[in-house]
Short mmCIF file of C-alpha atoms in Angstrom, two decimals:
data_model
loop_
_atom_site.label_atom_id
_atom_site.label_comp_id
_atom_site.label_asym_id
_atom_site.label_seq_id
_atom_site.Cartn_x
_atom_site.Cartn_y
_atom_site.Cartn_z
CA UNK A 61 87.56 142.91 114.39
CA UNK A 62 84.67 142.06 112.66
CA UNK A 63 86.39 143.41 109.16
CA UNK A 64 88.81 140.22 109.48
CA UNK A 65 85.35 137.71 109.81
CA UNK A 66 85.36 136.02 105.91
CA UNK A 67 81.92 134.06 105.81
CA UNK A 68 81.41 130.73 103.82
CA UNK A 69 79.50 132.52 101.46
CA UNK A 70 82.36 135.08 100.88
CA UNK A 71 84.48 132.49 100.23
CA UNK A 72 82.28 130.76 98.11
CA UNK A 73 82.79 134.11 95.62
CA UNK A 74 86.41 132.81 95.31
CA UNK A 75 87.88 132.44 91.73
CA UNK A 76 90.70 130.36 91.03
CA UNK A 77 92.45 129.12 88.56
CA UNK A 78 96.10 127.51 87.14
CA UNK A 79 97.58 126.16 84.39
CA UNK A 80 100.74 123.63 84.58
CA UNK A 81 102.15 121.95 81.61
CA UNK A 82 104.90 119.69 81.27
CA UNK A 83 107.26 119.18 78.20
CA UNK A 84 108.04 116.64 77.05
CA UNK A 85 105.59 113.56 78.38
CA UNK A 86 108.55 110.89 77.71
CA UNK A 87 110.69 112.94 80.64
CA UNK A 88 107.74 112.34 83.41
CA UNK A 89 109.34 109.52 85.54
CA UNK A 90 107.96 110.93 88.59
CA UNK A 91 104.19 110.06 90.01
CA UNK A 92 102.69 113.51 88.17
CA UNK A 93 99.05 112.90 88.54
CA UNK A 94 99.71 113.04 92.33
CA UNK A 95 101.13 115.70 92.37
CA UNK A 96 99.04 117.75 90.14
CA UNK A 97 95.73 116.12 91.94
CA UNK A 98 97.18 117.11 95.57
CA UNK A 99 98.76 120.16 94.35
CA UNK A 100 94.79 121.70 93.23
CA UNK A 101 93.01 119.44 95.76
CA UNK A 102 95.09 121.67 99.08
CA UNK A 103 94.43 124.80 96.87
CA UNK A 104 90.72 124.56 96.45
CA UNK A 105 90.36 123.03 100.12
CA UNK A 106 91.94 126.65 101.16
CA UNK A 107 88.48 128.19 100.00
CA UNK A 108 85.77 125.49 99.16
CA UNK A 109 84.72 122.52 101.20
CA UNK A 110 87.16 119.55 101.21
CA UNK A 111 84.79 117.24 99.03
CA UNK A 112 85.07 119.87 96.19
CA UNK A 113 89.09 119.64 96.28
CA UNK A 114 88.69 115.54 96.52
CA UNK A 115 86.62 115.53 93.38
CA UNK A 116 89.12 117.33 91.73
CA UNK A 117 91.58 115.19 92.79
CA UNK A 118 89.81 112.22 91.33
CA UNK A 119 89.33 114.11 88.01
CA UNK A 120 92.88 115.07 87.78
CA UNK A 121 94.29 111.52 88.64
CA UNK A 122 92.52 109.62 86.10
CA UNK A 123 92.60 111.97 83.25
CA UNK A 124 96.75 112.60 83.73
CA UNK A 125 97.48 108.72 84.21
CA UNK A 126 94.93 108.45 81.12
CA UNK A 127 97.41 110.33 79.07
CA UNK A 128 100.63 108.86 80.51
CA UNK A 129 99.35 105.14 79.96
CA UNK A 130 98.36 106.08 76.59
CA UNK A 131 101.65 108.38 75.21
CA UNK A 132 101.69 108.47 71.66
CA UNK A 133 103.62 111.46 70.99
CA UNK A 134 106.49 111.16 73.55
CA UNK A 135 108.14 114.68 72.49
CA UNK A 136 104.69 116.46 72.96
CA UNK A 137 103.35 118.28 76.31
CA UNK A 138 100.39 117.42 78.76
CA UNK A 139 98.69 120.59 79.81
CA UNK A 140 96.27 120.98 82.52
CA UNK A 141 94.31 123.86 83.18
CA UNK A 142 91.92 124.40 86.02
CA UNK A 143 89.86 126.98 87.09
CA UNK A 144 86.75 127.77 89.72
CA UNK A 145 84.96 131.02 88.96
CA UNK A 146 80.95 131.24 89.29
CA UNK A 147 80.12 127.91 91.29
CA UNK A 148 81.63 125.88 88.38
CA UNK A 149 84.96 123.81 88.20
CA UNK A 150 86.12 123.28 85.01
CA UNK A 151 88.89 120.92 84.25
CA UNK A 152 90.64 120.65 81.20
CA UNK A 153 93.36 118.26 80.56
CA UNK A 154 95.28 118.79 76.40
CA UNK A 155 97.48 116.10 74.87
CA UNK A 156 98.72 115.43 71.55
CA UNK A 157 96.80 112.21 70.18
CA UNK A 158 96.76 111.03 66.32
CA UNK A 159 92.89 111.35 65.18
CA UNK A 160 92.04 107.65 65.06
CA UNK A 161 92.59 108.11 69.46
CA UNK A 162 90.55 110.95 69.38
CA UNK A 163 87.73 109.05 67.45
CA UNK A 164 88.29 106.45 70.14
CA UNK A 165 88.35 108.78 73.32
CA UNK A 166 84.93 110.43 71.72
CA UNK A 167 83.46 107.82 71.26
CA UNK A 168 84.52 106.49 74.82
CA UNK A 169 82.99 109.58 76.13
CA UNK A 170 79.98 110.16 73.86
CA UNK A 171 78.93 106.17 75.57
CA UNK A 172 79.01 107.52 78.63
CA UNK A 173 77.14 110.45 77.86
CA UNK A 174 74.89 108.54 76.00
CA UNK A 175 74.27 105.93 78.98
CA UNK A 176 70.61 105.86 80.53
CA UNK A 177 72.21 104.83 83.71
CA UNK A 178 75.69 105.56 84.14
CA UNK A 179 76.46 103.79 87.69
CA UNK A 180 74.90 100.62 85.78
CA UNK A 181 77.44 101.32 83.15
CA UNK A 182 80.25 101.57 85.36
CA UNK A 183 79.12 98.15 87.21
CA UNK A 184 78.92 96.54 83.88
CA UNK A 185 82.06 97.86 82.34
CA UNK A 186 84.06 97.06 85.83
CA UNK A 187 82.68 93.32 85.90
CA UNK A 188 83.48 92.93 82.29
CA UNK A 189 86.88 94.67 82.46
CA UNK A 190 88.14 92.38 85.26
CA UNK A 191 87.30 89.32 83.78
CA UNK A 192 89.78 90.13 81.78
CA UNK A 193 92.10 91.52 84.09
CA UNK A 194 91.95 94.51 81.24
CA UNK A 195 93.61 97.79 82.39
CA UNK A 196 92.30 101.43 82.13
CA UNK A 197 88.93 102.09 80.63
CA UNK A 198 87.24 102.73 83.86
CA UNK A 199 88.51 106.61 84.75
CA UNK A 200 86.40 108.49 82.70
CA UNK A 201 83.25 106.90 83.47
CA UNK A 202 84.03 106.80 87.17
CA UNK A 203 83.99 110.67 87.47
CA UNK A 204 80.90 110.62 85.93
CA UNK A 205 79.37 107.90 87.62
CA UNK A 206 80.75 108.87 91.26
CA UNK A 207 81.92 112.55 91.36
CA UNK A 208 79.39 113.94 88.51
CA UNK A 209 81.42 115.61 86.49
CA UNK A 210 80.32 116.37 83.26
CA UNK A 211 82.68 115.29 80.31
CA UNK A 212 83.31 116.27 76.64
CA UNK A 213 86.16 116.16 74.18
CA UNK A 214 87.50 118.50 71.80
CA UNK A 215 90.16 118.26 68.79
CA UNK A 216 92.02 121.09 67.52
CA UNK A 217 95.50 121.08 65.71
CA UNK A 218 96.41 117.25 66.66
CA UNK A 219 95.51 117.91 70.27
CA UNK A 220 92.78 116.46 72.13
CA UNK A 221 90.91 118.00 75.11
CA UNK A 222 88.88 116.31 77.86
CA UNK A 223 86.90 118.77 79.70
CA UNK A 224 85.11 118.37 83.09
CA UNK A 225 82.78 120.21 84.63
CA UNK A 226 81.45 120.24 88.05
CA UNK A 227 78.41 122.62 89.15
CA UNK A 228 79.20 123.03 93.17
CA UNK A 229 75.51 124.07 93.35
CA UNK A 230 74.02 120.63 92.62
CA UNK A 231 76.61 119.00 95.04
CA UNK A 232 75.27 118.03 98.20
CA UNK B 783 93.27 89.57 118.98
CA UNK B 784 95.34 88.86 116.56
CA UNK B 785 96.83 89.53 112.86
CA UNK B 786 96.03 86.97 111.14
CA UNK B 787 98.28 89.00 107.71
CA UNK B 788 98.76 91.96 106.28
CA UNK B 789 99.88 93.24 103.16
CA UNK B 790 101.37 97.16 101.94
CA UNK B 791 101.73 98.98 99.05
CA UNK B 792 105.75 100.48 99.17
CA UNK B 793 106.25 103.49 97.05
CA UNK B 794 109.57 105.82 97.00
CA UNK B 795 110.33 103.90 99.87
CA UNK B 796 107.92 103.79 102.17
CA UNK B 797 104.33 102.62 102.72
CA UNK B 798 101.32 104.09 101.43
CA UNK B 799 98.85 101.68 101.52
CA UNK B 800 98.16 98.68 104.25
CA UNK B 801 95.55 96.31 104.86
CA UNK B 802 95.33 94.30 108.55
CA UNK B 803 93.27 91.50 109.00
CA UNK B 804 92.63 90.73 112.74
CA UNK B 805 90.60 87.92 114.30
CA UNK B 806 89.14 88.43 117.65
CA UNK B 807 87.64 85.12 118.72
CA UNK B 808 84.96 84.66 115.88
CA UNK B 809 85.07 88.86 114.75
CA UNK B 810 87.38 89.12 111.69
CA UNK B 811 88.20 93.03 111.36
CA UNK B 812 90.13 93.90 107.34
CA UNK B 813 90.91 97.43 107.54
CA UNK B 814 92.36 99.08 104.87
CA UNK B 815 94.50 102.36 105.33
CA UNK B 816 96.35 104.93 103.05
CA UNK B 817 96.48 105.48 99.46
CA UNK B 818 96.10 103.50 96.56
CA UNK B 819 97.33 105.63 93.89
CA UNK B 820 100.03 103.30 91.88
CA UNK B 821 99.32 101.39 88.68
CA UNK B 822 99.81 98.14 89.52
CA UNK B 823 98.58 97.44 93.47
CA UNK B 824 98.63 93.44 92.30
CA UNK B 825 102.13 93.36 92.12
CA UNK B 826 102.19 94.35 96.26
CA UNK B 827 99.24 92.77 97.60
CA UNK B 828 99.32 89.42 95.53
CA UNK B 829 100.51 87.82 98.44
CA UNK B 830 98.37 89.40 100.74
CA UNK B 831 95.41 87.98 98.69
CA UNK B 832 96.63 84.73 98.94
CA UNK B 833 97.15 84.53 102.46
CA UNK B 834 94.11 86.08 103.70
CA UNK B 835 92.30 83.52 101.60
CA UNK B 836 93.94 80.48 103.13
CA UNK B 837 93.68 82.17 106.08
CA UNK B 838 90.02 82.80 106.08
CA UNK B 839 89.50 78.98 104.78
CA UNK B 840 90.83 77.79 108.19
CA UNK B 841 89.07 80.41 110.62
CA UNK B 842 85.82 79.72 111.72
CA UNK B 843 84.27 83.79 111.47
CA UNK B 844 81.00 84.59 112.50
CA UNK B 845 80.98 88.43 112.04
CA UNK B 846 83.10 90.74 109.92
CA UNK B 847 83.92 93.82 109.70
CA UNK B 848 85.52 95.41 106.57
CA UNK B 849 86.77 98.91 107.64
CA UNK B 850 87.77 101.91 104.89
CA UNK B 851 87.53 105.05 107.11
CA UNK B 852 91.27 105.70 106.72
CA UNK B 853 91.30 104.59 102.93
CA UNK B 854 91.75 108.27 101.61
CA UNK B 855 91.98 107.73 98.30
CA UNK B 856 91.57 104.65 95.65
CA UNK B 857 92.29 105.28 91.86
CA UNK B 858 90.60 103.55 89.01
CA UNK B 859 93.45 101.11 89.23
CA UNK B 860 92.90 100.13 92.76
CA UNK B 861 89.49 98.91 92.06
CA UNK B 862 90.43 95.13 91.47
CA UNK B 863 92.53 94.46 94.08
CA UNK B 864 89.54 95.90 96.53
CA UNK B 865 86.98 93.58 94.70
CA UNK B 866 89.44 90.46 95.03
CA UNK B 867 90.25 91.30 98.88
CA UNK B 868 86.45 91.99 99.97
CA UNK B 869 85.47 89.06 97.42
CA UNK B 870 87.85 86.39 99.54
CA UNK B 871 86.09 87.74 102.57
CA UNK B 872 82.72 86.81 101.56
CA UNK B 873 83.74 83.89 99.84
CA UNK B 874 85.74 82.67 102.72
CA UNK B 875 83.42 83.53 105.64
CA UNK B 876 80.15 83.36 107.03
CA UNK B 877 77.95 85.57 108.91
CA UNK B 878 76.74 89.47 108.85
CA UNK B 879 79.60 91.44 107.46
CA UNK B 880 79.05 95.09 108.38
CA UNK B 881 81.15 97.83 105.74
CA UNK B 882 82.64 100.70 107.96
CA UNK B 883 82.56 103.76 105.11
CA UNK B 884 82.96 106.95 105.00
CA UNK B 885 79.97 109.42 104.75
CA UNK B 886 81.32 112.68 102.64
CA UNK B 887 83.83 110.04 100.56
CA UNK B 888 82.04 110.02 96.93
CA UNK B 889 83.68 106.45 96.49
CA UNK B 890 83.19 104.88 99.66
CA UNK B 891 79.68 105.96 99.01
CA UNK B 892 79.12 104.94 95.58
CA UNK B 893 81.97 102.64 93.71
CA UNK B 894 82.50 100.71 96.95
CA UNK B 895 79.11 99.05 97.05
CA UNK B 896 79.54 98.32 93.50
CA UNK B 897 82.72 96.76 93.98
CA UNK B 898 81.38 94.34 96.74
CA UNK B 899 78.62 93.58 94.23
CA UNK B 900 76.06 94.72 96.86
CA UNK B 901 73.46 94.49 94.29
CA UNK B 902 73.63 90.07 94.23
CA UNK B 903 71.42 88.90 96.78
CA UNK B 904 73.80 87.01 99.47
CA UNK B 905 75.90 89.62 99.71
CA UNK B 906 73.21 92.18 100.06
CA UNK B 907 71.64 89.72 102.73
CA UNK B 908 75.09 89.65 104.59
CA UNK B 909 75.91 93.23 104.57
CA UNK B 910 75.53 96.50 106.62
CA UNK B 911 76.97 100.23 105.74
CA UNK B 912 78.16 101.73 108.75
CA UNK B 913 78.67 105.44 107.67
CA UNK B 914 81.08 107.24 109.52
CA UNK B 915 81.89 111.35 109.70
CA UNK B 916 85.25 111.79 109.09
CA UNK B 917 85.86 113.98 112.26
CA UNK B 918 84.69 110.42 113.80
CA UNK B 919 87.80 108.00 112.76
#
């Protein structure tokens, strides 16, 4: 039945997306960024090689525990929207944040955008970071650095947005 | 052989996460298995530190073999308590140390070396990446 035969290349064609949100962030008690990260990470392995699903998985865990560490507006939602349409994940994770974290979360970003060398970056800012046992501040410049995701921020209404994208063409 | 200690990460009651260190004459083998996914992994492997320190102070190693092939994943909060672990290792041995990794893992391939501090001399000197297919473990 050669009809039934799907080739990689078909199933490269595959678009997918999904949106979750959750309402409000004070109620999450449970371990969400897991399950969001495994949640997309089985449902992109279904059609795309596993490392694509794993990099999402990475993405999605540090940018959801980035927003649960830092809840400022515990009545407000966390939104995550991901889809895979053209050879290109995009990742987009919403939160409500007042502007001075936005300024900070920019400029956080626009660093790491700005770096010459990120994986020196993320050595430095890991050596640095641990000498004083500091937490966080390492998530966003690790899925740069490791998974190459590209990162930018966005401020509309009161909420911020961290998008990621990933080009599966330039991935090994 | 023999365990020298171990340590696990417990979450929702059960484990997720364990480290073995084993010493086989003068072969030390720390493998590292599971998840590390929860904010804190100090508060669980504090111990574990310790005791694989001391441990290591009183063995005479001459090889080592640091395995993460069945690490699956490691979160941004994990990274410490892997630098402290592999950091007692070298401190607390001698000898090559070869680093069992995974080939198609982006962070066994590129945070992990970091983490060691591959890029200081003696533990460049010391170390070997074994890189492993994943159909392979």
């Amino acid at each position: 039945m050669a009809d039934d035969i799907i080739t990689e290349e078909q199933l490269a064609k595959t678009e997918v997306s999904l949106t979750c949100s959750v309402r409000p962030i004070a109620n999450v008690m449970c371990d969400l960024s897991a399950i969001l990260a495994n949640s997309v990470d089985e449902l992109l392995r279904a059609f795309y090689p596993a490392k694509v699903g794993k990099r999402a998985n990475i993405l999605i865990t540090e940018l959801v525990n980035n927003v649960l560490e830092n809840m400022l507006v515990p009545e407000s939602e966390i939104k995550l929207e991901v889809a895979l349409r053209d050879q290109q994940l995009v990742i987009r994770v919403y939160n409500a944040v007042p502007e001075e974290r936005y300024a900070q979360v920019k400029a956080h970003v626009d660093a790491i955008n700005e770096a010459p060398d990120v994986r020196k970056l993320l050595k430095a800012t890991i050596r640095a970071r641990r000498a004083q046992r500091a937490k966080g501040g390492l998530g966003l410049i690790r899925v740069v650095a490791e998974n190459k995701f590209r990162i930018t921020t966005d401020y509309q209404g009161g909420t911020l947005c961290v998008e990621s994208v990933l080009s599966l063409g330039d991935m090994p | 052989m023999k365990v020298i200690t171990f340590g696990d990460i417990m979450d929702g009651g059960r484990s997720v996460f364990t480290s073995v260190a084993t010493l086989d004459g003068a072969r030390l083998k720390v493998a590292f298995e599971g998840e590390i996914r929860i904010d804190n992994p100090h508060k669980h492997l504090g111990r574990y530190l310790e005791e694989l320190a001391e441990a290591l102070a009183d063995a005479e190693v001459e090889e080592t073999l640091l395995d993460f092939t069945a690490l699956r994943f490691c979160n941004s909060n994990g990274f410490y308590i892997i630098m402290d672990l592999t950091e007692a290792v070298y401190e607390n041995t001698e000898g090559p140390v070869t680093v069992r990794r995974l080939r198609e893992d982006d962070w066994q391939q590129e945070t992990l070396a970091i983490l060691i501090d591959i890029d200081e001399d003696p533990i460049r000197e010391r170390t070997t990446f074994l890189d492993i297919d994943a159909d392979e473990t």
